[in-house]
XYZ file of C-alpha atoms in Angstrom:
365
model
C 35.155 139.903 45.076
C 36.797 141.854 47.576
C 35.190 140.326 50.757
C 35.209 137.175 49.334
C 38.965 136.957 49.063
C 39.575 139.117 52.255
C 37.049 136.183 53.957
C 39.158 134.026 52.732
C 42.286 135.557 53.822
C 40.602 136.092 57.285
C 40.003 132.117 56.983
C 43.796 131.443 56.123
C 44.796 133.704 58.983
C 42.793 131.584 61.139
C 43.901 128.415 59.897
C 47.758 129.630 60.107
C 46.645 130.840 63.905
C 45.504 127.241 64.954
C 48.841 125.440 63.210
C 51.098 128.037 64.919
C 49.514 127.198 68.669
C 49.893 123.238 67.623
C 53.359 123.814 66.297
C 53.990 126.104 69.605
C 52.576 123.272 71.997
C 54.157 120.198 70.134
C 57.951 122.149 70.389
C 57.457 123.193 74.029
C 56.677 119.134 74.045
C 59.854 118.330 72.430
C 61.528 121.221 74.064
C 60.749 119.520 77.243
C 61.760 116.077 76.645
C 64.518 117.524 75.158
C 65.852 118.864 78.314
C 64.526 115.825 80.033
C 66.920 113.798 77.864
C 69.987 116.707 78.190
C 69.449 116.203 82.018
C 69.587 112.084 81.779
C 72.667 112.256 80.067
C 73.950 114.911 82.266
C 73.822 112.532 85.020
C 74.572 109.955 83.176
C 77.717 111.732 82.213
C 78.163 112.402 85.536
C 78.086 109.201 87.122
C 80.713 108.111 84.498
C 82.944 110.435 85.226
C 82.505 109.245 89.283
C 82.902 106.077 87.980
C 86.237 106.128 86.223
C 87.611 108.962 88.659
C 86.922 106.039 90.889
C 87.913 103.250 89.340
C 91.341 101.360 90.597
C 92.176 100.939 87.239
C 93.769 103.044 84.370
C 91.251 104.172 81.372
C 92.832 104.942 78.216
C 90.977 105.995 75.238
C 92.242 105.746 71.549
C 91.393 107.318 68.238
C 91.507 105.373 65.240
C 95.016 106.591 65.063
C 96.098 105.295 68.090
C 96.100 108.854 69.598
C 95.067 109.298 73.430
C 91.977 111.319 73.605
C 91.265 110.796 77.332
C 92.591 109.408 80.391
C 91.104 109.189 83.948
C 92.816 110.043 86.949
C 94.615 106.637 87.577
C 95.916 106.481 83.850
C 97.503 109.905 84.413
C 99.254 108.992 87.602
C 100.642 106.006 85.596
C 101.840 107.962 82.221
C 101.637 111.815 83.382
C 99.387 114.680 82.271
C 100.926 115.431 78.755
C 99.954 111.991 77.671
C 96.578 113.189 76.351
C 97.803 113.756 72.400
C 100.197 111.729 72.342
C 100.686 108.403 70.405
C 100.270 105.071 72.087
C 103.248 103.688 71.307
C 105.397 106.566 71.782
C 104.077 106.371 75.495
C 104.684 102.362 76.229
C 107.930 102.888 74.440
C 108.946 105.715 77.174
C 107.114 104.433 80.234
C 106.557 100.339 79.316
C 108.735 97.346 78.963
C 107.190 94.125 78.364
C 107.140 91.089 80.798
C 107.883 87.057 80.120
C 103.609 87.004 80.319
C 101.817 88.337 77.691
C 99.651 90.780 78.433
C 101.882 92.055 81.031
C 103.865 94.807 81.390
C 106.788 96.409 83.876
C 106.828 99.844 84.573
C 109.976 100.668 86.827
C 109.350 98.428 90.220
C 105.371 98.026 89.125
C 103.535 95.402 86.780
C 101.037 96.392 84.580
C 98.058 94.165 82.748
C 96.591 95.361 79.968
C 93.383 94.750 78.471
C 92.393 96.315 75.499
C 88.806 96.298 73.745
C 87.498 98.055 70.230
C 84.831 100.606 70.347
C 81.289 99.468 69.102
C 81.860 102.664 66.421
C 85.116 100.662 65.136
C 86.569 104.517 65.631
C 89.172 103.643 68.196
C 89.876 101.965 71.686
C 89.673 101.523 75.226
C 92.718 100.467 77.007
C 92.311 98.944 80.735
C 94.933 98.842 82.494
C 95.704 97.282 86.131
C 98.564 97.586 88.186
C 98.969 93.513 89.757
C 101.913 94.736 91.705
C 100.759 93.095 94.733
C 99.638 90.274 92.782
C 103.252 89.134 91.101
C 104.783 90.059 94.750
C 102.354 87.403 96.181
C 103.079 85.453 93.705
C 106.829 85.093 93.537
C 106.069 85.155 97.258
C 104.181 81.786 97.143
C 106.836 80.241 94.140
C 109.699 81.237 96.692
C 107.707 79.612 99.358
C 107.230 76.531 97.006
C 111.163 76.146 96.293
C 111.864 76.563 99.689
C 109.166 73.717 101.106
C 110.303 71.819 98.303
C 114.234 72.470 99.107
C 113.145 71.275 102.894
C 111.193 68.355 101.853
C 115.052 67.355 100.028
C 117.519 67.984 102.457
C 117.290 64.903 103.850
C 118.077 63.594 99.767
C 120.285 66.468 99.985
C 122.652 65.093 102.172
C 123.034 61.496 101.261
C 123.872 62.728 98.011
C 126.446 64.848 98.996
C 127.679 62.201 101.692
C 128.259 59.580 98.902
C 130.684 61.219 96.360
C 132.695 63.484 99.475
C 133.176 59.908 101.366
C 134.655 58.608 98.337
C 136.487 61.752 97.479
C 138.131 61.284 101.471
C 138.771 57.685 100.782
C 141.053 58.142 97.436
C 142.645 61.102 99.425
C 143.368 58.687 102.540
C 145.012 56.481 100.171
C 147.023 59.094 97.881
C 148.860 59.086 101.914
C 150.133 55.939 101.738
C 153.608 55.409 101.782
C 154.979 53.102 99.008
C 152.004 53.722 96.360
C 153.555 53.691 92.431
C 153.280 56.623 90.327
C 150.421 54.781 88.603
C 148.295 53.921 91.490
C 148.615 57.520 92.706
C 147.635 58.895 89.654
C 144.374 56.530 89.187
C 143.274 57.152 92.800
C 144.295 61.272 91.996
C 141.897 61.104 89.243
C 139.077 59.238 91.178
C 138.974 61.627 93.552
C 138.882 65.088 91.201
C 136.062 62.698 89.564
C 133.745 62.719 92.589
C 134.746 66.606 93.561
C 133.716 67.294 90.649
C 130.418 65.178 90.654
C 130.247 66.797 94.044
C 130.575 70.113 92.544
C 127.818 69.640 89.817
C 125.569 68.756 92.531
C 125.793 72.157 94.189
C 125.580 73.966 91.257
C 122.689 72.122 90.090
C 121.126 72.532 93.514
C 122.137 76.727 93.550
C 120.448 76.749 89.847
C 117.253 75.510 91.553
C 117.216 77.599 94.500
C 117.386 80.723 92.034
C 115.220 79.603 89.361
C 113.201 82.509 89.122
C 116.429 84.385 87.903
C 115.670 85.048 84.144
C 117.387 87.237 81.500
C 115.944 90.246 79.267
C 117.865 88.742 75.811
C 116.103 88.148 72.521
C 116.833 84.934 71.480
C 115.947 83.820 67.738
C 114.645 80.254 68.049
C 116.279 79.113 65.291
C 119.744 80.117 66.742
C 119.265 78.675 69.845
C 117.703 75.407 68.009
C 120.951 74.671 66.102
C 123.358 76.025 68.903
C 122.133 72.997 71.205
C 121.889 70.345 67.529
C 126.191 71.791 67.569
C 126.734 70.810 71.149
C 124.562 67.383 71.397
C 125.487 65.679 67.853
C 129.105 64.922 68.621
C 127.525 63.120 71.805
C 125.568 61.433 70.057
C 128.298 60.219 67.642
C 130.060 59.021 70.852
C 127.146 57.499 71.877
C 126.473 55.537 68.821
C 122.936 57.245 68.772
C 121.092 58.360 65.700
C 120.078 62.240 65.752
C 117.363 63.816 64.218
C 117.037 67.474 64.596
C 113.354 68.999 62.905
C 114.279 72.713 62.624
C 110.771 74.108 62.279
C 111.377 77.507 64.378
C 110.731 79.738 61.786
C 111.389 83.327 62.355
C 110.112 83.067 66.585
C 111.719 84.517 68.695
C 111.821 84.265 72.391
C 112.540 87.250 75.012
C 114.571 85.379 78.434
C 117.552 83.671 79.445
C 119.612 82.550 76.661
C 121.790 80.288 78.646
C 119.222 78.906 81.052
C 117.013 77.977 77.763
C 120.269 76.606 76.424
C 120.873 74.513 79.329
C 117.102 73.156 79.881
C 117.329 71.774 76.138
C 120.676 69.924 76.910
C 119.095 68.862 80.432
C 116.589 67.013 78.030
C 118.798 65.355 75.545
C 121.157 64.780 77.989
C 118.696 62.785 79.790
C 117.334 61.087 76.607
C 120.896 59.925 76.060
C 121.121 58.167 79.228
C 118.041 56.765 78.221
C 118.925 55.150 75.225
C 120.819 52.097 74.099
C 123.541 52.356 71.494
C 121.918 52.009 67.698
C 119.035 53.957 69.048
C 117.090 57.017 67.904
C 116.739 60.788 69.334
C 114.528 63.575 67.619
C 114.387 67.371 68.202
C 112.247 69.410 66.833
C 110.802 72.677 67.126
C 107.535 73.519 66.169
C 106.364 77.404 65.521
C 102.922 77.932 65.491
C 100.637 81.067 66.602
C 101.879 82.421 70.256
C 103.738 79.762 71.131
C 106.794 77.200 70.345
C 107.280 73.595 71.089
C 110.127 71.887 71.373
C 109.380 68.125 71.477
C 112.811 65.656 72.832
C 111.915 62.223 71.845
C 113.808 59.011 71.895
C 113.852 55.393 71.221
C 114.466 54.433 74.591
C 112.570 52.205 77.507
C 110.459 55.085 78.234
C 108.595 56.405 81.194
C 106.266 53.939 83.594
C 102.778 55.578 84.536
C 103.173 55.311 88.024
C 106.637 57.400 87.546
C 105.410 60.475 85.488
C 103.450 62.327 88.049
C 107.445 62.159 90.204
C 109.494 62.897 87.120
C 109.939 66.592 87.895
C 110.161 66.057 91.531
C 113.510 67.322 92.956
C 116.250 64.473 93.623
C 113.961 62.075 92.389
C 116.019 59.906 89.632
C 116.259 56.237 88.672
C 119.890 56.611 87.466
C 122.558 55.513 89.602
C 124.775 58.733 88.996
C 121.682 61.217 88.465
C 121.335 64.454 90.993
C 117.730 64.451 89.969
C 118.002 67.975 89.044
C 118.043 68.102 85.095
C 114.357 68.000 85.250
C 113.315 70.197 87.968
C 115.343 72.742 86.640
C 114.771 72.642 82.891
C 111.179 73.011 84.095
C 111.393 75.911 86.477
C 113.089 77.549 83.536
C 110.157 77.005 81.127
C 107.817 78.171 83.731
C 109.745 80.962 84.239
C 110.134 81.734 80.869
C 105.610 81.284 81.015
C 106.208 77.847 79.543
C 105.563 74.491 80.789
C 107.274 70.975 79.834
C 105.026 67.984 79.455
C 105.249 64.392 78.943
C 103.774 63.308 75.991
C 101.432 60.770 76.118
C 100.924 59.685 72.445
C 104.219 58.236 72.068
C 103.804 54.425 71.295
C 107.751 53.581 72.421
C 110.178 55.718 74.344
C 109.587 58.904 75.659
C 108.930 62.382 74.557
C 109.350 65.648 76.543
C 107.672 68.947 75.140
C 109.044 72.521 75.999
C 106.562 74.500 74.717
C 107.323 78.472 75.315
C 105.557 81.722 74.595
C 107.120 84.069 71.593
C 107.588 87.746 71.666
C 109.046 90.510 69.452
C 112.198 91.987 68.878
């Protein structure tokens, strides 16, 4: 019994000999591809890190706290070395302050864009950020260039528009001269003349507010207020007028970060111009409409409205069909909802009259 089971034991020994070289073999395997893997990912790693240390744009990794956890070496020139740790928004909040774009950011003289995208984990995210400095320069570069082509293209307009109301202005001064005029007559040709200084004066303003239309504000503006500030000013105009006015307060809680006044003054531009448009007993409508990202504020009236072969000229500088008209109300109600990253349309599902639509970007407060 006693060889048997130490045969047997000899046998087990064996056995346990064999699986021990397999196991030895398969983990000097795995050990190897192991290392083989370790090195892959080492370089991979490596070529990473070359690749954001080189990148021309700032890398910004998030938690799912909205904690930095890295940065590469553009990210910390933007935001400084103690950024790592901190949170997000205490960072834009000390370095950041948004632009009229969203998306965009300023950073003392620089501007930022900033793309943002979620980690496949769901864990955190990446923040890409570019500095379009050069970009906006260029860019107000080639608007400037625009206003001033356009400003040359006008002087010609320019000047016969100033020519008309100063000869007048001379004429009614040539005859407040005469010897022998009555109180009366001096008076009425007094008051003709302050009448076309002072067209003559809202010309060059009007022409000054063009040349500097990129010149926006930094206040924030609750739609709603600035809706019923311009319905205040326009409906006792409209009494005058004998018009109907319908204001559609549908601004919600938006809220728009620019240029009070130059916002104010685009919406009057375009009831202002509406008026002219339309005959007593007819109809005006403002509304605003908040939805998403963005505003609209739609101008329609009941007037003759706007031929085909005039809408592509409608915002053209000094182009007007009015009589008295600078041909500035438009120009420069749009250059202020461009510069505010809006746009002003014509609409062109309006059956009769004409409707203009200011539609504007919303921010936060």
């Amino acid at each position: 019994m006693f060889n048997q089971v130490s045969a047997e034991l000899t046998q087990a020994y064996e056995a346990l000999q064999g699986r021990v070289a397999s196991l030895t073999e398969e983990l000097a395997v795995a050990n190897g591809e192991l290392r083989r893997q370790y090195r892959e990912k080492e370089a991979l790693s490596e070529r990473l890190s070359s690749l954001l240390d080189a990148l021309p744009a700032g890398v910004v990794l998030l938690d799912s706290s909205a904690r930095v956890t890295a940065v590469n070496p553009v990210a910390i020139a933007m935001f400084g070395e103690r950024v790592i740790g901190e949170h997000w928004g205490d960072v834009v909040s000390r370095t950041l302050e948004p632009a009229m774009t969203v998306g965009e950011w300023r950073q003392g003289e620089a501007w930022l864009s900033m793309a943002e995208s979620v980690l496949p984990s769901g864990d955190g995210k990446i923040l890409l950020i570019h500095d379009i400095s050069s970009a906006q320069r260029m860019k107000e570069e080639l608007e400037r260039s625009h206003r001033l082509a356009a400003m040359g293209e006008m002087a010609a307009s320019l000047a016969h528009q100033l020519r008309t109301p100063l000869a007048a202005a001379l004429l009614y001064a040539v005859n407040l001269g005469q010897a022998g005029m009555s109180d009366e007559s001096r008076a009425k040709f007094s008051d003709k003349a302050t009448a076309q200084l002072r067209r003559l004066e809202r010309l060059i303003q009007d022409v000054l507010l063009f040349a500097r239309g990129e010149s926006m504000g930094r206040d924030i503006i609750p739609a709603g207020e600035l809706f019923g500030e311009v319905v205040q000013t326009m409906e006792p105009l409209m009494r005058e007028h004998g018009i109907e006015f319908v204001a559609v307060d549908g601004c919600a809680e938006a809220i728009i970060v620019g240029s009070r006044k130059a916002l104010f003054g685009a919406l009057v531009n375009l009831l202002e111009n509406a008026l002219q448009a339309t005959p007593a007993g007819g109809k005006i409508c403002l509304s605003g409409n908040f939805s998403g990202e963005f505003l609209s504020l739609s101008v329609r009236d009941s007037g003759p409205g706007i031929a085909p072969e005039k809408r592509d000229r409608i915002f053209e500088p000094f182009y007007t069909t009015k009589g008295q008209g600078t041909g500035l109300g438009l120009a420069i109600a749009l250059g202020v909802a461009r510069a505010h990253g809006g746009t002003i349309e014509i609409s062109t599902a309006t059956i009769a009259g004409a409707e203009f639509v200011m539609t504007l970007p919303v921010g936060e407060a």
